[in-house]
Coordinates of C-alpha atoms in Angstrom, one line a residue:
M1256 CA -80.0 31.1 133.8
R1257 CA -80.9 28.4 136.6
Y1258 CA -84.0 27.6 134.6
T1259 CA -81.8 26.4 130.7
R1260 CA -81.3 23.0 131.5
P1261 CA -85.6 22.3 132.5
L1262 CA -87.2 24.2 129.9
L1263 CA -84.7 22.4 127.0
G1264 CA -85.4 18.9 128.8
L1265 CA -88.8 19.6 128.5
F1266 CA -88.5 21.0 124.6
A1267 CA -86.5 17.2 123.6
V1268 CA -90.0 15.6 125.6
A1269 CA -92.0 17.4 123.9
C1270 CA -90.3 17.2 120.2
S1271 CA -90.7 13.1 121.0
L1272 CA -93.6 13.0 121.8
S1273 CA -94.7 14.9 118.6
G1274 CA -93.6 12.4 116.5
L1275 CA -95.2 9.6 118.3
A1276 CA -98.4 11.6 116.5
L1277 CA -96.8 12.5 113.1
A1278 CA -98.4 10.3 110.8
Q1279 CA -101.4 11.4 109.3
I1280 CA -104.2 9.1 108.5
N1281 CA -105.4 9.1 105.3
L1282 CA -108.8 7.0 103.8
G1283 CA -107.1 6.6 100.2
A1284 CA -110.7 6.2 97.6
A1285 CA -112.9 5.6 100.5
I1286 CA -112.9 8.9 101.0
P1287 CA -115.7 9.4 99.2
Y1288 CA -117.8 7.1 101.0
G1289 CA -120.3 7.1 104.2
I1290 CA -120.9 3.5 103.9
I1291 CA -118.4 0.7 103.2
A1292 CA -119.1 -3.1 103.6
N1293 CA -117.7 -6.2 103.0
T1294 CA -120.9 -8.7 102.8
A1295 CA -124.1 -6.9 103.3
I1296 CA -125.7 -3.5 103.8
T1297 CA -129.1 -3.5 105.2
N1298 CA -131.9 -0.5 105.9
T1299 CA -134.8 -0.2 107.4
G1300 CA -136.5 3.6 107.1
A1301 CA -136.0 6.6 105.7
T1302 CA -131.8 6.8 106.4
V1303 CA -129.5 9.7 104.1
V1304 CA -126.5 9.1 103.8
N1305 CA -124.6 11.6 102.6
G1306 CA -121.7 9.9 100.0
R1307 CA -122.0 6.8 98.5
I1308 CA -122.2 3.3 99.4
A1309 CA -119.6 1.0 98.6
L1310 CA -120.2 -3.7 99.2
V1311 CA -117.8 -5.6 98.3
N1312 CA -120.2 -8.5 97.7
D1313 CA -122.6 -7.9 95.0
A1314 CA -125.3 -5.5 94.5
T1315 CA -128.0 -8.1 96.1
S1316 CA -126.8 -8.2 99.7
I1317 CA -127.6 -4.6 99.7
T1318 CA -131.2 -3.7 101.0
G1319 CA -133.5 -1.3 102.3
F1320 CA -132.1 1.5 99.3
P1321 CA -134.9 2.8 98.5
P1322 CA -135.9 3.9 101.1
G1323 CA -132.9 4.6 101.8
L1324 CA -130.9 7.3 99.6
S1325 CA -127.1 7.5 98.6
S1326 CA -125.1 9.5 96.6
G1327 CA -124.9 6.6 94.7
V1328 CA -123.5 2.4 94.6
D1329 CA -120.7 0.4 94.1
A1330 CA -121.2 -2.7 94.7
G1331 CA -119.3 -5.4 93.5
N1332 CA -116.8 -3.8 91.3
A1333 CA -113.2 -2.4 91.2
A1334 CA -114.3 0.8 92.9
A1335 CA -115.8 -1.2 96.0
G1336 CA -112.6 -3.4 95.8
L1337 CA -110.5 -0.3 96.1
A1338 CA -112.1 1.8 98.8
R1339 CA -112.5 -1.4 101.2
Q1340 CA -108.5 -1.7 100.5
D1341 CA -107.6 1.6 101.3
A1342 CA -110.2 1.6 104.5
Q1343 CA -108.2 -1.0 106.0
T1344 CA -104.7 0.7 105.2
A1345 CA -106.4 3.5 107.1
Y1346 CA -107.4 0.3 109.8
D1347 CA -104.1 -0.4 109.6
A1348 CA -102.5 2.9 109.6
A1349 CA -104.5 3.9 113.0
A1350 CA -103.6 0.5 115.3
G1351 CA -99.9 0.8 114.5
Q1352 CA -99.9 4.3 116.1
I1353 CA -97.9 4.8 119.1
P1354 CA -100.7 5.9 122.3
T1355 CA -99.9 9.0 123.9
S1356 CA -102.9 8.3 126.6
Q1357 CA -104.1 4.8 127.6
S1358 CA -107.8 5.2 129.0
G1359 CA -110.6 3.5 130.4
S1360 CA -112.9 1.6 128.9
E1361 CA -115.7 4.1 129.3
L1362 CA -115.1 7.8 127.6
G1363 CA -118.7 9.3 127.7
G1364 CA -118.0 12.0 130.8
L1365 CA -114.4 13.1 129.2
F1366 CA -112.9 16.2 128.2
L1367 CA -109.4 15.1 125.8
V1368 CA -106.8 17.1 123.8
R1369 CA -105.3 15.8 120.1
G1370 CA -103.6 12.5 120.7
T1371 CA -104.0 8.4 120.1
Y1372 CA -105.9 7.2 122.6
A1373 CA -105.6 2.9 123.4
I1374 CA -108.6 0.9 125.4
A1375 CA -107.2 -2.4 125.9
S1376 CA -110.7 -4.0 125.5
S1377 CA -114.8 -2.7 125.0
A1378 CA -114.9 0.8 125.2
S1379 CA -118.8 3.0 125.5
I1380 CA -119.4 6.2 125.1
T1381 CA -122.0 7.2 127.8
G1382 CA -123.3 10.6 127.8
T1383 CA -121.4 12.8 126.4
L1384 CA -117.5 12.7 125.4
V1385 CA -115.9 16.4 123.9
L1386 CA -112.6 16.7 121.8
D1387 CA -110.3 19.5 121.7
G1388 CA -108.7 20.6 118.6
G1389 CA -106.8 22.9 120.5
N1390 CA -107.2 26.0 118.2
D1391 CA -105.8 23.5 115.6
A1392 CA -107.4 22.2 112.2
N1393 CA -105.2 19.2 111.8
S1394 CA -105.5 18.1 115.5
Q1395 CA -105.7 14.5 115.2
F1396 CA -107.9 12.1 117.7
I1397 CA -107.5 8.5 116.9
F1398 CA -109.0 5.3 119.5
Q1399 CA -107.5 1.9 119.4
I1400 CA -110.3 0.0 120.9
G1401 CA -109.0 -3.3 121.3
S1402 CA -112.8 -5.4 121.0
T1403 CA -116.0 -3.6 120.5
L1404 CA -117.5 0.2 120.9
T1405 CA -120.9 0.9 122.2
T1406 CA -123.0 4.1 123.1
S1407 CA -125.6 4.3 125.1
A1408 CA -129.2 5.8 124.2
A1409 CA -128.6 9.9 123.0
A1410 CA -124.7 9.7 123.6
S1411 CA -122.7 12.5 121.9
V1412 CA -119.4 12.9 120.5
V1413 CA -118.7 16.9 120.4
L1414 CA -116.0 19.0 118.8
V1415 CA -114.5 21.8 120.0
N1416 CA -112.1 24.7 119.2
G1417 CA -111.5 23.7 116.0
A1418 CA -110.9 19.8 115.8
Q1419 CA -112.7 18.5 112.8
A1420 CA -114.8 15.0 112.1
C1421 CA -112.9 14.1 109.6
N1422 CA -109.2 13.4 111.9
V1423 CA -111.3 11.6 114.0
F1424 CA -110.6 8.0 113.6
W1425 CA -112.5 5.2 115.9
Q1426 CA -110.7 1.8 115.2
V1427 CA -112.3 -1.0 116.5
S1428 CA -110.9 -4.2 116.3
S1429 CA -114.1 -6.0 116.8
S1430 CA -117.8 -4.8 116.4
A1431 CA -119.8 -1.1 116.7
T1432 CA -123.0 -0.7 117.9
L1433 CA -124.4 2.6 118.3
G1434 CA -128.1 3.2 120.9
T1435 CA -131.1 5.0 119.8
D1436 CA -130.2 8.6 118.9
T1437 CA -126.3 8.7 119.2
A1438 CA -124.6 12.1 117.6
L1439 CA -120.9 10.5 116.6
S1440 CA -118.0 12.6 115.2
G1441 CA -115.4 10.4 113.3
N1442 CA -114.8 7.5 110.6
I1443 CA -115.6 3.8 112.5
I1444 CA -113.0 1.5 110.8
A1445 CA -114.4 -1.5 112.2
L1446 CA -112.4 -5.3 111.7
T1447 CA -116.2 -6.9 111.8
S1448 CA -119.4 -4.9 111.4
I1449 CA -121.3 -1.9 112.6
S1450 CA -125.3 -1.9 113.6
L1451 CA -127.1 1.9 113.9
R1452 CA -129.8 1.6 115.6
A1453 CA -133.1 4.1 115.0
G1454 CA -132.2 8.2 115.1
V1455 CA -128.5 7.6 115.2
N1456 CA -126.2 10.8 113.6
V1457 CA -122.8 9.9 111.7
D1458 CA -120.7 12.5 111.2
G1459 CA -118.1 10.6 109.4
G1460 CA -117.9 7.1 107.8
L1461 CA -118.4 3.8 108.6
Y1462 CA -116.5 1.7 107.0
A1463 CA -117.7 -2.6 108.1
L1464 CA -114.1 -4.6 106.5
N1465 CA -115.5 -7.7 107.2
G1466 CA -118.9 -7.6 107.9
A1467 CA -122.0 -6.1 107.4
V1468 CA -123.5 -2.3 108.1
T1469 CA -127.1 -2.1 109.6
L1470 CA -129.1 0.5 109.6
I1471 CA -132.3 2.5 111.2
G1472 CA -132.8 5.6 110.0
D1473 CA -130.1 7.2 110.5
V1474 CA -127.9 9.8 109.3
V1475 CA -124.3 9.1 107.8
T1476 CA -122.0 12.0 106.7
A1477 CA -118.8 11.3 104.3
Q1478 CA -116.0 13.3 105.6
Q1479 CA -113.4 14.8 102.6
D1480 CA -110.2 14.2 103.4
C1481 CA -108.8 17.0 105.5
L1482 CA -105.1 17.4 103.4
R1483 CA -107.6 17.9 100.4
Q1484 CA -109.7 20.7 102.1
G1485 CA -106.8 23.5 101.5
L1486 CA -105.7 23.7 105.9
P1487 CA -101.8 24.3 106.5
P1488 CA -99.5 21.6 107.1
P1489 CA -99.6 20.6 110.9
A1490 CA -97.6 21.8 112.8
Y1491 CA -96.4 18.5 114.5
L1492 CA -93.0 20.0 116.0
T1493 CA -94.8 22.6 118.3
T1494 CA -94.2 22.0 121.9
T1495 CA -97.6 23.2 122.5
S1496 CA -99.0 20.2 120.4
A1497 CA -96.7 17.8 121.9
V1498 CA -97.4 18.6 125.1
E1499 CA -101.2 18.6 124.6
S1500 CA -101.1 15.1 123.0
T1501 CA -100.2 13.6 126.8
S1502 CA -103.2 15.5 128.5
L1503 CA -106.3 14.0 129.3
T1504 CA -109.0 15.9 131.4
T1505 CA -112.1 16.2 132.3
G1506 CA -114.4 20.1 131.5
S1507 CA -117.9 21.1 130.1
I1508 CA -118.7 20.9 126.7
M1509 CA -119.2 23.3 124.3
T1510 CA -121.0 23.9 120.8
S1511 CA -119.5 21.5 118.0
T1512 CA -118.8 21.8 114.6
S1513 CA -118.7 20.1 112.0
E1514 CA -118.0 19.3 107.7
A1515 CA -120.2 18.4 105.8
F1516 CA -119.7 16.1 102.8
P1517 CA -119.8 18.2 99.7
E1518 CA -122.9 18.4 96.8
D1519 CA -122.0 16.9 93.9
D1520 CA -124.5 17.5 90.7
N1521 CA -123.8 14.1 89.7
D1522 CA -125.3 12.4 92.7
E1523 CA -127.8 10.1 92.1
R1524 CA -130.1 8.1 94.6
A1525 CA -129.0 4.3 95.5
E1526 CA -131.4 2.3 93.6

């Protein structure tokens, strides 16, 4: 009986912490898009976008498609405007989450569980960052980055134990630059621009709200909204989920998992 009060106290704290991660980020009309930009989309080489591309500006500001391939193009039309608007809404929602952990600027070498991670200034990934879903497909990871996001050559973000790329959000307050041969999981929503070096593979969308997206022979795969994949509702009010959201440890690298954007019989090459 002497353990009753501590256990009740832990449960109360856990439920309180779980409420911090209650809001699930929704991309809305941005879901089908691998790339959304405001001013320009520029490509060099054999880039493949598994999803549509959208530009708020007119189509003359899209260059390099072809030879780049996509599932379709929206430029200077209502669809592009709505996609950008919903990406902005997702950005604001991610930025508004209460952090469950403060993180240093270097994310490489870390083994992180679900949660919202706040980086006060610029963030970088050198080597491998592992995100552990804790065997819950609804596990959400949000990185609130106060300035820029930069990855080194051959950096990677690896998903294990049920973590899904569609539930990883990089909210970047400035611009993002991904180094050569980077393999990154998650949706990058940058307030300014996004630049990819050669050979980058992104399992998620690239959304540059006020600037441009630049590519050099890369692969970008848009993510379905996780809530549309027939998954059970998020188990937010479990003590396990709540306690895990505040943990940050180092660990070994394991095999990654990802969800590819489904093929659409009506998809076409961007022209």
